[in-house]
CSV table of C-alpha atoms in Angstrom, one decimal:
chain,number,residue,atom,x,y,z
A,16,MET,CA,97.2,106.0,99.2
A,17,SER,CA,101.0,105.9,99.3
A,18,PHE,CA,103.2,108.7,98.2
A,19,SER,CA,106.8,108.4,97.0
A,20,LYS,CA,109.6,109.8,99.1
A,21,GLU,CA,110.0,112.8,96.8
A,22,THR,CA,106.3,113.6,97.0
A,23,ARG,CA,106.3,113.4,100.8
A,24,TYR,CA,109.2,115.9,101.0
A,25,LEU,CA,107.4,118.3,98.7
A,26,ILE,CA,104.1,118.0,100.7
A,27,ALA,CA,105.9,118.6,104.0
A,28,GLY,CA,107.7,121.6,102.6
A,29,GLY,CA,104.4,123.0,101.2
A,30,VAL,CA,102.6,122.5,104.5
A,31,LEU,CA,105.4,124.3,106.3
A,32,LEU,CA,105.3,127.2,103.8
A,33,VAL,CA,101.5,127.6,104.2
A,34,PHE,CA,101.8,127.6,108.0
A,35,LEU,CA,104.4,130.3,108.0
A,36,ALA,CA,102.5,132.4,105.5
A,37,LEU,CA,99.4,132.2,107.7
A,38,PHE,CA,101.4,133.0,110.8
A,39,SER,CA,102.9,136.0,109.0
A,40,LEU,CA,99.5,137.3,108.0
A,41,LEU,CA,98.2,137.1,111.5
A,42,TRP,CA,101.1,138.1,113.7
A,43,GLY,CA,102.5,141.6,113.9
A,44,GLN,CA,102.4,144.8,115.9
A,45,TYR,CA,98.6,144.5,115.5
A,46,PRO,CA,97.9,140.8,116.0
A,47,ILE,CA,94.8,139.2,114.3
A,48,SER,CA,93.2,136.2,115.8
A,49,LEU,CA,92.4,133.2,113.7
A,50,GLU,CA,88.6,133.7,114.5
A,51,VAL,CA,88.7,137.3,113.2
A,52,PHE,CA,90.7,136.3,110.1
A,53,SER,CA,88.3,133.4,109.3
A,54,ALA,CA,85.4,135.9,109.6
A,55,TYR,CA,87.2,138.3,107.3
A,56,VAL,CA,87.9,135.6,104.7
A,57,LYS,CA,84.2,134.5,104.7
A,58,ASN,CA,83.1,138.2,104.4
A,59,ILE,CA,85.4,138.7,101.4
A,60,LEU,CA,84.5,135.4,99.6
A,61,PHE,CA,80.8,135.0,100.5
A,62,SER,CA,79.8,138.4,101.8
A,63,THR,CA,79.0,136.8,105.1
A,64,PRO,CA,78.0,139.4,107.8
A,65,VAL,CA,80.5,139.8,110.6
A,66,ASP,CA,80.4,141.3,114.1
A,67,GLU,CA,81.0,145.1,114.0
A,68,SER,CA,83.5,144.8,116.8
A,69,TYR,CA,85.9,143.0,114.4
A,70,ASN,CA,86.5,146.3,112.5
A,71,ILE,CA,86.8,144.5,109.2
A,72,ALA,CA,87.9,147.7,107.3
A,73,LEU,CA,91.0,147.9,109.5
A,74,ILE,CA,91.7,144.2,109.1
A,75,HIS,CA,91.3,144.5,105.3
A,76,ASN,CA,93.8,147.4,105.2
A,77,ILE,CA,96.4,145.5,107.3
A,78,ILE,CA,96.1,142.3,105.3
A,79,THR,CA,96.0,143.7,101.7
A,80,GLU,CA,98.1,146.8,102.1
A,81,ILE,CA,100.8,145.7,104.5
A,82,ARG,CA,101.1,142.0,105.3
A,83,LEU,CA,100.0,140.1,102.1
A,84,PRO,CA,102.5,142.0,99.8
A,85,ARG,CA,105.3,141.2,102.2
A,86,VAL,CA,104.3,137.6,102.5
A,87,LEU,CA,104.1,137.1,98.7
A,88,LEU,CA,107.3,139.0,98.1
A,89,ALA,CA,109.2,137.0,100.8
A,90,ILE,CA,108.1,133.7,99.2
A,91,LEU,CA,109.0,134.9,95.7
A,92,ILE,CA,112.5,136.2,96.6
A,93,GLY,CA,113.3,133.3,98.9
A,94,ALA,CA,112.3,130.8,96.2
A,95,ALA,CA,114.2,132.8,93.5
A,96,LEU,CA,117.5,133.1,95.4
A,97,SER,CA,117.4,129.5,96.6
A,98,THR,CA,116.6,128.1,93.2
A,99,SER,CA,119.2,130.3,91.5
A,100,GLY,CA,121.8,129.2,94.1
A,101,ALA,CA,121.1,125.5,93.5
A,102,VAL,CA,121.3,126.0,89.7
A,103,PHE,CA,124.6,128.0,89.8
A,104,GLN,CA,126.1,125.3,92.1
A,105,ALA,CA,125.0,122.7,89.5
A,106,MET,CA,126.4,124.7,86.6
A,107,PHE,CA,129.8,125.3,88.1
A,108,VAL,CA,130.0,122.0,90.0
A,109,ASN,CA,131.0,124.0,93.1
A,110,PRO,CA,129.2,124.0,96.4
A,111,LEU,CA,130.5,127.5,97.3
A,112,VAL,CA,128.8,129.2,94.4
A,113,SER,CA,125.8,131.6,95.0
A,114,PRO,CA,123.7,134.0,92.8
A,115,GLY,CA,126.4,136.7,93.2
A,116,ILE,CA,129.1,134.6,91.5
A,117,LEU,CA,128.7,136.3,88.1
A,118,GLY,CA,128.5,139.7,89.6
A,119,VAL,CA,124.7,140.0,89.3
A,120,LEU,CA,124.1,141.3,92.8
A,121,ALA,CA,127.0,143.8,92.6
A,122,GLY,CA,125.8,145.0,89.2
A,123,ALA,CA,122.2,145.4,90.4
A,124,SER,CA,123.3,147.2,93.5
A,125,PHE,CA,125.3,149.7,91.4
A,126,GLY,CA,122.4,150.2,89.0
A,127,ALA,CA,120.0,150.9,91.9
A,128,ALA,CA,122.4,153.3,93.5
A,129,LEU,CA,122.9,155.1,90.2
A,130,GLY,CA,119.1,155.3,89.8
A,131,MET,CA,118.7,156.9,93.2
A,132,LEU,CA,121.4,159.4,92.4
A,133,LEU,CA,119.9,160.4,89.1
A,134,SER,CA,116.1,160.3,89.9
A,135,GLU,CA,113.6,160.1,92.7
A,136,HIS,CA,111.3,157.9,90.6
A,137,TRP,CA,111.3,154.3,92.0
A,138,TYR,CA,110.5,152.7,88.6
A,139,LEU,CA,113.7,154.2,87.2
A,140,VAL,CA,115.7,152.8,90.1
A,141,GLN,CA,114.2,149.3,89.5
A,142,ILE,CA,114.9,149.5,85.8
A,143,PHE,CA,118.6,150.5,86.4
A,144,ALA,CA,119.0,147.7,89.0
A,145,PHE,CA,117.6,145.1,86.6
A,146,SER,CA,119.6,146.4,83.6
A,147,PHE,CA,123.0,146.6,85.3
A,148,GLY,CA,122.4,143.1,86.8
A,149,PHE,CA,122.4,141.7,83.3
A,150,ILE,CA,125.2,144.0,82.1
A,151,ALA,CA,127.4,142.6,85.0
A,152,VAL,CA,126.7,139.0,83.9
A,153,GLY,CA,127.3,140.0,80.2
A,154,PHE,CA,130.7,141.5,81.2
A,155,ALA,CA,131.6,138.3,83.2
A,156,VAL,CA,130.7,136.1,80.2
A,157,PHE,CA,132.7,138.4,77.9
A,158,ILE,CA,135.8,138.0,80.1
A,159,GLY,CA,135.2,134.3,80.4
A,160,SER,CA,135.1,133.9,76.6
A,161,MET,CA,138.4,135.8,76.1
A,162,VAL,CA,140.6,132.8,76.9
A,163,THR,CA,139.5,129.9,74.8
A,164,ASN,CA,142.2,127.4,75.9
A,165,SER,CA,141.2,127.3,79.5
A,166,ARG,CA,138.3,125.5,81.2
A,167,SER,CA,135.3,127.6,80.4
A,168,THR,CA,133.7,127.2,83.8
A,169,VAL,CA,136.8,128.4,85.7
A,170,MET,CA,137.2,131.4,83.4
A,171,LEU,CA,133.5,132.2,83.8
A,172,VAL,CA,133.8,132.2,87.6
A,173,LEU,CA,136.9,134.4,87.3
A,174,GLY,CA,135.0,136.7,85.0
A,175,GLY,CA,132.3,136.9,87.6
A,176,VAL,CA,134.8,137.8,90.3
A,177,ILE,CA,136.2,140.6,88.1
A,178,SER,CA,132.8,141.9,87.2
A,179,GLY,CA,131.7,141.9,90.8
A,180,SER,CA,134.8,143.8,91.9
A,181,LEU,CA,134.3,146.4,89.1
A,182,PHE,CA,130.7,147.2,90.0
A,183,THR,CA,131.5,147.2,93.7
A,184,SER,CA,134.1,149.8,93.0
A,185,LEU,CA,131.6,151.8,90.9
A,186,LEU,CA,129.1,151.6,93.8
A,187,SER,CA,131.7,153.1,96.1
A,188,ILE,CA,132.1,156.0,93.8
A,189,ILE,CA,128.3,156.5,93.7
A,190,LYS,CA,128.2,156.5,97.6
A,191,TYR,CA,131.1,158.9,97.7
A,192,VAL,CA,129.5,161.5,95.5
A,193,ALA,CA,125.9,161.1,96.8
A,194,ASP,CA,124.3,163.7,99.1
A,195,PRO,CA,125.2,162.5,102.6
A,196,TYR,CA,122.0,163.8,104.1
A,197,SER,CA,119.4,162.3,101.8
A,198,THR,CA,120.6,160.1,98.9
A,199,LEU,CA,123.4,158.3,100.8
A,200,PRO,CA,121.3,157.1,103.7
A,201,ALA,CA,118.6,155.8,101.2
A,202,ILE,CA,121.3,153.9,99.2
A,203,VAL,CA,122.8,152.4,102.4
A,204,TYR,CA,119.4,151.3,103.8
A,205,TRP,CA,118.3,149.8,100.5
A,206,LEU,CA,121.5,147.8,100.2
A,207,MET,CA,120.8,146.3,103.6
A,208,GLY,CA,117.7,144.6,102.1
A,209,SER,CA,114.1,145.2,103.1
A,210,LEU,CA,110.6,144.0,102.2
A,211,SER,CA,108.9,147.0,103.7
A,212,MET,CA,108.3,148.7,100.4
A,213,ALA,CA,106.4,145.9,98.8
A,214,GLN,CA,103.2,146.9,96.9
A,215,LEU,CA,100.7,144.3,95.9
A,216,ASN,CA,100.5,145.5,92.2
A,217,GLU,CA,104.3,145.4,91.9
A,218,VAL,CA,104.5,142.0,93.5
A,219,PHE,CA,102.0,140.6,91.0
A,220,LEU,CA,104.0,142.2,88.2
A,221,VAL,CA,107.3,140.8,89.2
A,222,ALA,CA,105.8,137.4,90.1
A,223,ILE,CA,105.3,136.5,86.5
A,224,PRO,CA,108.9,136.5,85.3
A,225,ILE,CA,110.2,135.1,88.6
A,226,SER,CA,107.7,132.2,88.4
A,227,ILE,CA,108.6,131.5,84.8
A,228,SER,CA,112.3,131.5,85.7
A,229,ILE,CA,111.8,129.1,88.6
A,230,THR,CA,109.5,126.8,86.6
A,231,GLY,CA,112.1,126.7,83.8
A,232,MET,CA,114.9,125.8,86.2
A,233,ILE,CA,112.7,123.0,87.7
A,234,PHE,CA,112.0,121.6,84.3
A,235,MET,CA,115.7,121.6,83.4
A,236,SER,CA,116.7,119.7,86.6
A,237,LYS,CA,117.1,116.3,84.8
A,238,TYR,CA,119.8,117.9,82.6
A,239,PHE,CA,121.6,119.2,85.7
A,240,ASP,CA,121.8,115.6,87.0
A,241,LEU,CA,123.5,114.5,83.8
A,242,MET,CA,125.8,117.5,83.7
A,243,SER,CA,127.0,116.8,87.2
A,244,LEU,CA,128.8,113.7,85.7
A,245,GLY,CA,131.0,116.1,83.7
A,246,ASP,CA,130.6,117.8,80.4
A,247,GLU,CA,132.0,115.0,78.2
A,248,GLU,CA,129.8,112.4,79.9
A,249,ALA,CA,126.7,114.7,79.5
A,250,LYS,CA,127.5,115.2,75.8
A,251,ALA,CA,127.8,111.5,75.3
A,252,LEU,CA,124.3,111.1,76.8
A,253,GLY,CA,122.9,113.6,74.3
A,254,VAL,CA,122.9,116.8,76.3
A,255,ASN,CA,123.6,120.1,74.6
A,256,VAL,CA,125.8,121.3,77.5
A,257,LYS,CA,126.5,124.8,76.1
A,258,LEU,CA,122.9,125.5,75.3
A,259,ILE,CA,121.6,124.2,78.7
A,260,ARG,CA,124.3,126.2,80.6
A,261,ILE,CA,123.4,129.4,78.8
A,262,ILE,CA,119.6,129.0,79.4
A,263,ALA,CA,120.2,128.1,83.0
A,264,ILE,CA,122.5,131.1,83.7
A,265,VAL,CA,119.9,133.5,82.0
A,266,LEU,CA,117.0,132.1,84.1
A,267,ALA,CA,119.0,132.2,87.3
A,268,THR,CA,120.3,135.7,86.6
A,269,LEU,CA,116.8,136.9,85.8
A,270,ALA,CA,115.3,135.6,89.0
A,271,SER,CA,118.2,136.9,91.3
A,272,SER,CA,118.2,140.3,89.5
A,273,LEU,CA,114.5,140.8,90.1
A,274,SER,CA,114.9,139.9,93.7
A,275,VAL,CA,117.5,142.7,94.1
A,276,VAL,CA,115.2,145.1,92.2
A,277,MET,CA,112.3,144.4,94.7
A,278,ALA,CA,114.2,144.1,98.0
A,279,GLY,CA,117.9,145.1,97.8
A,280,ILE,CA,120.7,142.7,98.8
A,281,ILE,CA,119.6,139.7,100.7
A,282,GLY,CA,122.6,137.4,101.0
A,283,TRP,CA,123.2,133.8,102.1
A,284,VAL,CA,119.8,132.4,101.1
A,285,GLY,CA,121.1,131.1,97.8
A,286,LEU,CA,124.1,129.5,99.5
A,287,ILE,CA,122.8,127.8,102.6
A,288,ILE,CA,119.3,126.6,101.5
A,289,PRO,CA,120.6,124.3,98.7
A,290,HIS,CA,123.2,122.9,101.1
A,291,ILE,CA,120.6,122.1,103.7
A,292,ILE,CA,118.3,120.5,101.2
A,293,ARG,CA,121.1,118.5,99.7
A,294,MET,CA,122.1,117.2,103.1
A,295,ALA,CA,118.4,116.2,103.8
A,296,VAL,CA,117.4,114.6,100.5
A,297,GLY,CA,120.6,114.0,98.5
A,298,PRO,CA,122.1,115.5,95.4
A,299,SER,CA,119.4,114.7,92.8
A,300,HIS,CA,118.4,118.0,91.2
A,301,ARG,CA,114.9,116.7,90.4
A,302,LEU,CA,114.0,117.0,94.1
A,303,LEU,CA,116.7,119.5,95.2
A,304,ILE,CA,115.6,122.4,93.0
A,305,PRO,CA,111.8,122.4,93.6
A,306,LEU,CA,112.3,121.7,97.3
A,307,SER,CA,114.9,124.6,97.5
A,308,ALA,CA,112.2,126.9,96.1
A,309,ILE,CA,109.7,125.9,98.8
A,310,VAL,CA,112.1,125.9,101.7
A,311,GLY,CA,113.8,129.2,100.5
A,312,GLY,CA,110.4,130.9,100.6
A,313,ALA,CA,109.7,129.5,104.0
A,314,PHE,CA,113.1,130.6,105.3
A,315,LEU,CA,112.7,134.2,104.1
A,316,LEU,CA,109.2,134.3,105.6
A,317,LEU,CA,110.6,133.2,108.9
A,318,ALA,CA,113.5,135.7,108.7
A,319,ASP,CA,111.0,138.5,107.8
A,320,GLY,CA,108.9,137.7,110.8
A,321,VAL,CA,111.9,137.9,113.1
A,322,SER,CA,113.0,141.2,111.5
A,323,ARG,CA,109.6,142.7,112.1
A,324,LEU,CA,109.0,141.5,115.6
A,325,ALA,CA,112.3,140.9,117.4
A,326,LEU,CA,112.8,144.6,118.3
A,327,SER,CA,110.6,147.7,118.5
A,328,VAL,CA,112.1,148.8,115.1
A,329,GLU,CA,112.4,146.7,112.0
A,330,ILE,CA,115.8,145.0,111.4
A,331,PRO,CA,116.9,145.1,107.7
A,332,ILE,CA,116.3,141.6,106.5
A,333,GLY,CA,119.7,141.5,104.7
A,334,ILE,CA,121.5,141.9,108.0
A,335,LEU,CA,119.4,139.2,109.6
A,336,THR,CA,119.9,136.6,106.9
A,337,SER,CA,123.7,137.2,107.2
A,338,LEU,CA,123.6,136.8,111.0
A,339,ILE,CA,121.5,133.6,110.6
A,340,GLY,CA,123.3,132.3,107.5
A,341,ILE,CA,126.9,132.4,108.8
A,342,PRO,CA,126.5,130.0,111.7
A,343,ILE,CA,124.2,127.7,109.6
A,344,PHE,CA,126.8,127.6,106.8
A,345,ILE,CA,129.6,126.7,109.3
A,346,ILE,CA,127.5,123.8,110.5
A,347,VAL,CA,126.5,122.5,107.0
A,348,LEU,CA,130.1,123.0,105.7
A,349,LYS,CA,131.3,120.1,107.9
A,350,ASN,CA,128.9,117.8,106.0
A,351,ALA,CA,128.9,119.6,102.6
A,352,ARG,CA,131.4,117.3,100.9
A,353,ALA,CA,129.5,114.1,101.8
A,354,ALA,CA,126.1,115.7,100.7
A,355,TRP,CA,127.6,117.0,97.5
A,356,ASN,CA,129.0,113.5,96.6
């Protein structure tokens, strides 16, 4: 049986993702051997008796309460940010665009900080973060629609810059008035990004809209290829450019807002992963977008493993992705123009 080039890339990415997920489940401050893990899985699935020395109850708690939620959340957020970054870059025909271009990350950060200031209930914090992520995008779109004689894409980007600056300033006000001994440290730590608060029921809940958003963006990839030729050429080929652009922005904003809701600010993933994939497989969005989702999930799994195990204390994953992302971006920047073309 022979597979196409695209299928081979997707299979290779899937194998890498499964390997890293298994490694993340087994490795940690309390390492679990493959033999013990295999016995645990057989016990869960087929009620197979296991050696009492394995301490299956402890293994079950480590897997289901600590590591599995982090693994699933890392895959979801990595896939959401990478796919959103690839779609935003396609929409604005700009290789430097990332999920924060329309102010969604700044708006969600302000919403979460406001929620922490007003309430101790985590659900309210998440609702505020999600709501203000969309409000920030709505404000950017409103600014972009004010000038009708300019190129809509350029004005939309400028609207995003203004919206991001506004909500960043509002976030500074929240931090200034927050209690410096309790609320302010919580806000600062949350903004650094972390997967440590992942709960299995919340992960399953947020997986539904994120998966729908990613799937929708993958199914729209053929339109992104046509729109990369230019708006007029895409219209001539029968594409409703305005409708496709609105749907794509909504889906990408939804996915990236939910990532902020669950784990705070995790930067650079949505910028560097699409570049790396584009350099490896070319600019076609039919392969670029699904492969970005797979590799983005694998990248964040790897970063989470390093953040947990590199030091005796956990490094906030947002700091780690920045430290990893900056040198990678400098390297890929040299070849970005050729890959984009």
